[in-house]
PDB file of C-alpha atoms in Angstrom:
ATOM      1  CA  VAL F  12     -10.029 -11.961  -7.872  1.00 89.00           C
ATOM      2  CA  GLY F  13     -10.521 -14.477 -10.675  1.00 90.00           C
ATOM      3  CA  ASN F  14     -12.366 -17.782 -10.658  1.00 90.00           C
ATOM      4  CA  LEU F  15     -11.827 -19.489  -7.315  1.00 91.00           C
ATOM      5  CA  GLN F  16     -12.196 -23.111  -8.501  1.00 90.00           C
ATOM      6  CA  ILE F  17     -13.065 -24.239  -4.964  1.00 92.00           C
ATOM      7  CA  PRO F  18     -12.657 -28.049  -4.706  1.00 92.00           C
ATOM      8  CA  GLY F  19     -16.070 -29.703  -4.383  1.00 92.00           C
ATOM      9  CA  TYR F  20     -17.895 -26.471  -5.207  1.00 92.00           C
ATOM     10  CA  GLU F  21     -18.059 -26.237  -8.991  1.00 87.00           C
ATOM     11  CA  LEU F  22     -19.735 -23.234 -10.578  1.00 88.00           C
ATOM     12  CA  PRO F  23     -21.019 -23.370 -14.187  1.00 87.00           C
ATOM     13  CA  TRP F  24     -19.219 -20.225 -15.381  1.00 85.00           C
ATOM     14  CA  GLU F  25     -15.792 -21.227 -14.101  1.00 88.00           C
ATOM     15  CA  ASP F  26     -13.543 -22.494 -16.901  1.00 86.00           C
ATOM     16  CA  LYS F  27     -10.986 -25.049 -15.732  1.00 85.00           C
ATOM     17  CA  SER F  28      -8.883 -24.460 -18.851  1.00 87.00           C
ATOM     18  CA  PHE F  29      -7.826 -20.981 -17.712  1.00 88.00           C
ATOM     19  CA  VAL F  30      -4.056 -20.738 -17.183  1.00 86.00           C
ATOM     20  CA  TYR F  31      -2.534 -18.256 -14.720  1.00 84.00           C
ATOM     21  CA  PRO F  32       0.902 -16.555 -14.869  1.00 80.00           C
ATOM     22  CA  SER F  33       3.607 -18.324 -12.858  1.00 80.00           C
ATOM     23  CA  ASN F  34       4.467 -15.100 -11.018  1.00 76.00           C
ATOM     24  CA  LEU F  35       0.916 -14.684  -9.674  1.00 80.00           C
ATOM     25  CA  ALA F  36      -0.793 -16.748  -6.999  1.00 85.00           C
ATOM     26  CA  LEU F  37      -3.983 -18.627  -7.867  1.00 89.00           C
ATOM     27  CA  PRO F  38      -7.234 -16.764  -7.072  1.00 91.00           C
ATOM     28  CA  LEU F  39      -8.203 -19.155  -4.263  1.00 92.00           C
ATOM     29  CA  ASP F  40      -4.760 -18.808  -2.646  1.00 92.00           C
ATOM     30  CA  ILE F  41      -5.043 -15.015  -2.911  1.00 90.00           C
ATOM     31  CA  GLU F  42      -8.482 -15.106  -1.314  1.00 90.00           C
ATOM     32  CA  ILE F  43      -7.383 -17.172   1.658  1.00 91.00           C
ATOM     33  CA  LYS F  44      -4.022 -15.505   2.271  1.00 90.00           C
ATOM     34  CA  ALA F  45      -5.365 -11.974   1.796  1.00 87.00           C
ATOM     35  CA  SER F  46      -8.026 -12.660   4.412  1.00 88.00           C
ATOM     36  CA  ASP F  47      -5.460 -14.185   6.772  1.00 89.00           C
ATOM     37  CA  GLY F  48      -3.075 -11.271   6.167  1.00 86.00           C
ATOM     38  CA  ALA F  49      -5.697  -8.613   6.834  1.00 87.00           C
ATOM     39  CA  SER F  50      -6.725 -10.298  10.063  1.00 89.00           C
ATOM     40  CA  ASP F  51      -3.098 -10.744  11.142  1.00 88.00           C
ATOM     41  CA  TYR F  52      -2.276  -7.079  10.420  1.00 85.00           C
ATOM     42  CA  GLY F  53      -5.331  -5.845  12.299  1.00 87.00           C
ATOM     43  CA  ASN F  54      -4.579  -8.016  15.315  1.00 88.00           C
ATOM     44  CA  LYS F  55      -0.946  -6.880  15.482  1.00 87.00           C
ATOM     45  CA  TYR F  56      -1.934  -3.251  15.023  1.00 85.00           C
ATOM     46  CA  GLY F  57      -4.573  -3.504  17.721  1.00 84.00           C
ATOM     47  CA  GLU F  58      -7.696  -3.032  15.611  1.00 84.00           C
ATOM     48  CA  PRO F  59      -9.166  -6.452  14.696  1.00 85.00           C
ATOM     49  CA  VAL F  60     -10.939  -6.780  11.356  1.00 85.00           C
ATOM     50  CA  ILE F  61     -14.663  -7.085  12.012  1.00 84.00           C
ATOM     51  CA  HIS F  62     -16.225  -7.152   8.552  1.00 84.00           C
ATOM     52  CA  GLY F  63     -15.368  -7.770   4.913  1.00 85.00           C
ATOM     53  CA  PHE F  64     -16.612  -8.850   1.491  1.00 86.00           C
ATOM     54  CA  THR F  65     -15.120 -10.182  -1.706  1.00 87.00           C
ATOM     55  CA  ARG F  66     -15.938 -10.638  -5.380  1.00 88.00           C
ATOM     56  CA  SER F  67     -14.627 -13.111  -7.950  1.00 89.00           C
ATOM     57  CA  PHE F  68     -15.213 -13.198 -11.690  1.00 90.00           C
ATOM     58  CA  GLY F  69     -13.872 -14.911 -14.784  1.00 91.00           C
ATOM     59  CA  GLN F  70     -15.610 -15.797 -18.040  1.00 90.00           C
ATOM     60  CA  ARG F  71     -15.034 -16.724 -21.662  1.00 89.00           C
ATOM     61  CA  LEU F  72     -16.909 -14.200 -23.806  1.00 89.00           C
ATOM     62  CA  PRO F  73     -18.865 -15.223 -26.946  1.00 91.00           C
ATOM     63  CA  ASN F  74     -16.052 -13.874 -29.159  1.00 93.00           C
ATOM     64  CA  GLY F  75     -13.584 -16.200 -27.428  1.00 88.00           C
ATOM     65  CA  GLU F  76     -11.931 -13.485 -25.337  1.00 91.00           C
ATOM     66  CA  ARG F  77     -11.098 -14.309 -21.754  1.00 90.00           C
ATOM     67  CA  PHE F  78     -12.277 -11.705 -19.234  1.00 90.00           C
ATOM     68  CA  GLU F  79     -11.159 -12.189 -15.635  1.00 89.00           C
ATOM     69  CA  TRP F  80      -9.939 -10.294 -12.599  1.00 87.00           C
ATOM     70  CA  VAL F  81      -6.471 -11.824 -12.526  1.00 82.00           C
ATOM     71  CA  LYS F  82      -4.631  -9.169 -10.514  1.00 78.00           C
ATOM     72  CA  PRO F  83      -6.159  -8.752  -7.052  1.00 79.00           C
ATOM     73  CA  ILE F  84      -7.269  -5.438  -5.603  1.00 80.00           C
ATOM     74  CA  MET F  85      -7.732  -5.150  -1.847  1.00 81.00           C
ATOM     75  CA  PHE F  86      -8.998  -2.247   0.217  1.00 82.00           C
ATOM     76  CA  SER F  87      -9.125  -1.784   3.959  1.00 80.00           C
ATOM     77  CA  ALA F  88     -10.601   1.000   6.062  1.00 81.00           C
ATOM     78  CA  GLY F  89     -11.090   2.019   9.646  1.00 80.00           C
ATOM     79  CA  VAL F  90     -13.379   4.309  11.605  1.00 82.00           C
ATOM     80  CA  GLY F  91     -12.037   6.899  14.010  1.00 82.00           C
ATOM     81  CA  GLN F  92     -12.269  10.462  15.239  1.00 85.00           C
ATOM     82  CA  MET F  93     -10.085  13.562  15.252  1.00 86.00           C
ATOM     83  CA  ASP F  94      -9.812  16.942  16.937  1.00 90.00           C
ATOM     84  CA  GLY F  95     -11.489  19.575  14.800  1.00 90.00           C
ATOM     85  CA  ARG F  96      -8.526  21.910  15.314  1.00 91.00           C
ATOM     86  CA  PHE F  97      -6.417  19.616  13.149  1.00 91.00           C
ATOM     87  CA  ALA F  98      -8.860  19.097  10.291  1.00 90.00           C
ATOM     88  CA  ASP F  99      -7.071  21.541   7.957  1.00 91.00           C
ATOM     89  CA  LYS F 100      -3.431  21.435   6.909  1.00 91.00           C
ATOM     90  CA  GLY F 101      -1.262  24.468   7.558  1.00 91.00           C
ATOM     91  CA  GLU F 102       0.619  26.198   4.758  1.00 92.00           C
ATOM     92  CA  PRO F 103       4.384  25.652   4.353  1.00 93.00           C
ATOM     93  CA  GLU F 104       6.603  28.583   5.286  1.00 92.00           C
ATOM     94  CA  LYS F 105      10.315  29.307   4.996  1.00 91.00           C
ATOM     95  CA  GLY F 106      12.272  27.892   7.932  1.00 92.00           C
ATOM     96  CA  MET F 107       9.952  24.962   8.611  1.00 93.00           C
ATOM     97  CA  LEU F 108      11.360  21.428   8.879  1.00 94.00           C
ATOM     98  CA  VAL F 109      10.170  18.405   6.926  1.00 93.00           C
ATOM     99  CA  ILE F 110      10.271  15.247   9.053  1.00 92.00           C
ATOM    100  CA  LYS F 111       9.814  11.628   8.007  1.00 92.00           C
ATOM    101  CA  ILE F 112       8.554   9.201  10.662  1.00 91.00           C
ATOM    102  CA  GLY F 113       7.996   5.472  10.497  1.00 88.00           C
ATOM    103  CA  GLY F 114       9.932   2.563   9.091  1.00 85.00           C
ATOM    104  CA  PRO F 115      13.131   2.667   7.011  1.00 87.00           C
ATOM    105  CA  ALA F 116      13.262   2.554   3.221  1.00 86.00           C
ATOM    106  CA  TYR F 117      13.463  -0.783   1.451  1.00 84.00           C
ATOM    107  CA  ARG F 118      13.175  -1.918  -2.158  1.00 83.00           C
ATOM    108  CA  ILE F 119       9.399  -2.165  -1.732  1.00 79.00           C
ATOM    109  CA  GLY F 120       6.583  -0.805  -3.846  1.00 68.00           C
ATOM    110  CA  ILE F 121       8.863   0.432  -6.633  1.00 68.00           C
ATOM    111  CA  GLY F 122       6.828   1.219  -9.737  1.00 57.00           C
ATOM    112  CA  GLY F 123       3.642  -0.116  -8.173  1.00 54.00           C
ATOM    113  CA  GLY F 124       1.354   2.012 -10.327  1.00 53.00           C
ATOM    114  CA  ALA F 125       3.051   0.936 -13.553  1.00 51.00           C
ATOM    115  CA  ALA F 126       3.211  -2.722 -12.504  1.00 52.00           C
ATOM    116  CA  SER F 127      -0.532  -2.854 -11.884  1.00 52.00           C
ATOM    117  CA  SER F 128      -1.196  -1.780 -15.477  1.00 52.00           C
ATOM    118  CA  ARG F 129       1.563  -3.664 -17.278  1.00 52.00           C
ATOM    119  CA  VAL F 130       1.033  -6.772 -19.387  1.00 55.00           C
ATOM    120  CA  GLN F 131       2.448  -9.785 -17.537  1.00 53.00           C
ATOM    121  CA  SER F 132       5.519 -11.669 -18.790  1.00 53.00           C
ATOM    122  CA  SER F 133       8.344 -13.776 -17.380  1.00 51.00           C
ATOM    123  CA  GLU F 134      10.756 -10.926 -18.124  1.00 55.00           C
ATOM    124  CA  ASN F 135       9.138  -8.551 -15.630  1.00 51.00           C
ATOM    125  CA  ALA F 136       8.410 -11.018 -12.808  1.00 51.00           C
ATOM    126  CA  ASP F 137      11.190  -9.537 -10.642  1.00 53.00           C
ATOM    127  CA  LEU F 138       9.857  -6.041 -11.265  1.00 49.00           C
ATOM    128  CA  ASP F 139       6.410  -7.166 -10.120  1.00 55.00           C
ATOM    129  CA  PHE F 140       7.879  -8.570  -6.894  1.00 52.00           C
ATOM    130  CA  ASP F 141       9.629  -5.260  -6.165  1.00 58.00           C
ATOM    131  CA  ALA F 142       6.347  -3.433  -6.843  1.00 56.00           C
ATOM    132  CA  VAL F 143       4.460  -5.268  -4.090  1.00 60.00           C
ATOM    133  CA  GLN F 144       4.073  -3.383  -0.823  1.00 62.00           C
ATOM    134  CA  ARG F 145       4.709  -5.245   2.429  1.00 67.00           C
ATOM    135  CA  GLY F 146       3.123  -4.111   5.658  1.00 71.00           C
ATOM    136  CA  ASP F 147       4.585  -3.859   9.162  1.00 81.00           C
ATOM    137  CA  ALA F 148       1.709  -3.560  11.626  1.00 84.00           C
ATOM    138  CA  GLU F 149       3.932  -3.055  14.671  1.00 86.00           C
ATOM    139  CA  MET F 150       5.733  -0.111  13.035  1.00 88.00           C
ATOM    140  CA  GLU F 151       2.370   1.345  12.014  1.00 88.00           C
ATOM    141  CA  ASN F 152       1.214   1.075  15.626  1.00 89.00           C
ATOM    142  CA  ARG F 153       4.309   2.899  16.912  1.00 91.00           C
ATOM    143  CA  MET F 154       3.924   5.649  14.331  1.00 90.00           C
ATOM    144  CA  ASN F 155       0.249   6.030  15.181  1.00 89.00           C
ATOM    145  CA  ARG F 156       1.054   6.402  18.882  1.00 92.00           C
ATOM    146  CA  LEU F 157       3.539   9.176  18.062  1.00 93.00           C
ATOM    147  CA  MET F 158       0.962  10.981  15.946  1.00 92.00           C
ATOM    148  CA  ARG F 159      -1.619  10.651  18.694  1.00 92.00           C
ATOM    149  CA  ALA F 160       0.795  11.952  21.340  1.00 95.00           C
ATOM    150  CA  CYS F 161       1.359  15.086  19.246  1.00 94.00           C
ATOM    151  CA  CYS F 162      -2.381  15.591  18.771  1.00 93.00           C
ATOM    152  CA  ASP F 163      -2.968  15.130  22.499  1.00 94.00           C
ATOM    153  CA  LEU F 164      -0.860  18.268  23.066  1.00 95.00           C
ATOM    154  CA  GLY F 165      -3.776  20.308  21.748  1.00 93.00           C
ATOM    155  CA  ASP F 166      -2.737  23.835  20.775  1.00 93.00           C
ATOM    156  CA  LYS F 167       0.897  22.852  21.351  1.00 95.00           C
ATOM    157  CA  ASN F 168       0.740  20.164  18.642  1.00 95.00           C
ATOM    158  CA  PRO F 169       3.996  20.650  16.667  1.00 95.00           C
ATOM    159  CA  ILE F 170       2.572  19.164  13.456  1.00 95.00           C
ATOM    160  CA  ILE F 171       1.549  21.783  10.864  1.00 94.00           C
ATOM    161  CA  SER F 172       0.760  19.337   8.072  1.00 94.00           C
ATOM    162  CA  VAL F 173       0.917  15.571   7.580  1.00 93.00           C
ATOM    163  CA  HIS F 174       0.915  13.367   4.486  1.00 91.00           C
ATOM    164  CA  ASP F 175       0.884   9.583   4.563  1.00 87.00           C
ATOM    165  CA  GLN F 176       3.245   7.879   2.166  1.00 84.00           C
ATOM    166  CA  GLY F 177       1.712   5.841  -0.626  1.00 78.00           C
ATOM    167  CA  ALA F 178       1.995   5.734  -4.398  1.00 78.00           C
ATOM    168  CA  GLY F 179       5.133   7.502  -5.599  1.00 82.00           C
ATOM    169  CA  GLY F 180       6.861   7.238  -2.218  1.00 86.00           C
ATOM    170  CA  ASN F 181       9.037  10.202  -1.218  1.00 89.00           C
ATOM    171  CA  GLY F 182       8.689  11.576  -4.727  1.00 87.00           C
ATOM    172  CA  ASN F 183       5.051  12.262  -3.924  1.00 88.00           C
ATOM    173  CA  VAL F 184       4.810  12.917  -0.195  1.00 90.00           C
ATOM    174  CA  LEU F 185       7.832  15.223   0.086  1.00 91.00           C
ATOM    175  CA  LYS F 186       6.657  17.367  -2.821  1.00 91.00           C
ATOM    176  CA  GLU F 187       3.020  17.670  -1.778  1.00 91.00           C
ATOM    177  CA  LEU F 188       3.931  18.624   1.791  1.00 92.00           C
ATOM    178  CA  VAL F 189       5.760  21.773   0.696  1.00 92.00           C
ATOM    179  CA  GLU F 190       3.753  22.951  -2.295  1.00 90.00           C
ATOM    180  CA  PRO F 191       3.944  25.702  -3.442  1.00 90.00           C
ATOM    181  CA  ALA F 192       6.889  26.838  -1.278  1.00 90.00           C
ATOM    182  CA  GLY F 193       9.323  24.062  -2.171  1.00 91.00           C
ATOM    183  CA  ALA F 194      12.114  22.590  -0.053  1.00 92.00           C
ATOM    184  CA  SER F 195      15.693  21.313  -0.183  1.00 92.00           C
ATOM    185  CA  TYR F 196      16.370  17.642   0.641  1.00 90.00           C
ATOM    186  CA  ASP F 197      19.461  15.510   1.100  1.00 89.00           C
ATOM    187  CA  ILE F 198      17.981  12.174   0.041  1.00 88.00           C
ATOM    188  CA  ARG F 199      21.010  10.257   1.357  1.00 88.00           C
ATOM    189  CA  LYS F 200      20.059  11.279   4.902  1.00 88.00           C
ATOM    190  CA  MET F 201      16.902   9.199   4.582  1.00 87.00           C
ATOM    191  CA  GLN F 202      16.772   6.259   6.991  1.00 88.00           C
ATOM    192  CA  VAL F 203      17.230   3.091   4.949  1.00 89.00           C
ATOM    193  CA  GLY F 204      17.068  -0.573   5.850  1.00 87.00           C
ATOM    194  CA  ASP F 205      18.961  -1.613   2.717  1.00 87.00           C
ATOM    195  CA  GLU F 206      22.247   0.185   2.005  1.00 89.00           C
ATOM    196  CA  THR F 207      22.230  -0.971  -1.640  1.00 90.00           C
ATOM    197  CA  LEU F 208      19.299   1.302  -2.530  1.00 89.00           C
ATOM    198  CA  SER F 209      20.057   3.901  -5.192  1.00 91.00           C
ATOM    199  CA  VAL F 210      18.910   7.519  -4.830  1.00 91.00           C
ATOM    200  CA  LEU F 211      16.184   6.837  -7.400  1.00 90.00           C
ATOM    201  CA  GLU F 212      14.926   3.827  -5.439  1.00 89.00           C
ATOM    202  CA  ILE F 213      14.890   5.764  -2.154  1.00 89.00           C
ATOM    203  CA  TRP F 214      12.977   8.562  -3.862  1.00 90.00           C
ATOM    204  CA  GLY F 215      10.374   6.329  -5.500  1.00 87.00           C
ATOM    205  CA  ALA F 216       9.954   3.335  -3.174  1.00 84.00           C
ATOM    206  CA  GLU F 217       6.473   3.074  -1.645  1.00 83.00           C
ATOM    207  CA  PHE F 218       7.588   1.504   1.643  1.00 79.00           C
ATOM    208  CA  GLN F 219       4.650   1.639   4.026  1.00 76.00           C
ATOM    209  CA  GLU F 220       4.155   2.746   7.641  1.00 84.00           C
ATOM    210  CA  ASN F 221       5.737   6.100   6.883  1.00 87.00           C
ATOM    211  CA  ASN F 222       4.468   9.682   7.142  1.00 90.00           C
ATOM    212  CA  GLY F 223       5.847  13.033   6.143  1.00 92.00           C
ATOM    213  CA  LEU F 224       5.348  15.902   8.606  1.00 93.00           C
ATOM    214  CA  LEU F 225       5.744  19.640   8.339  1.00 93.00           C
TER     215      LEU F 225
END
C-alpha cells in the first residue's frame, strides 16, 4: 500500500501533501481492514490466519514525479496435502459433463484485470466497484467439503478435472476445462443471485467460491 501516515508515528519520507482518489480507501484504512478481513475470512472458513507481512511505500522523486503503491495488492496462501492419484488432470472426452459448484453469479469482479491497470477517474468509479471481488468464506467451506468428499472416494472419485474460478470468470474456467475438445454451454442455465445480469456479465464475472469440474 501507499504511505500509511500513522498518527503519532511520522516517517521522514511520507509526504502529507499526497492526495488520494475519492473512490479508493486511504492506505492506513486498507491496511487495517485488509488484515481484519483476512482474519475474519480464515476464522469463518475454519483455517485461522497465523502469519503475515506487509509493505508500504510512497515518495516524491527528484524530478517531481510521485511514485507510490496506491492500489493495494493482497495475497493469501494455505498449506495442505492431496492424494497423489489426483495430482494430474484427466483429458476431456466426448460425453463428459461440465459442472459448476459453489456460489451463484453476481455482478462481482467484472473487468478486474483491466480495472487494476486503468488510470483512475471519477467516471470509472462504478466500474472499479464492480471489479472488486467479494469473498464468502462459508460458501468456500461448503464447496471445499464437497471436493474433499469426492476425493475421499478414492478410485471412485467422479472428478476428472477441476479448475478454480478466478480472473475471466466462466469465460476462462469453462474454456480451459475442455481444451482442446470444446463443449456446448447454455449460459442462461447458470445459477445466478442477480436476475438482472446480462449473458456477458455472467460469462465474465469473477464471482468467487466457485469451481468448474469435469
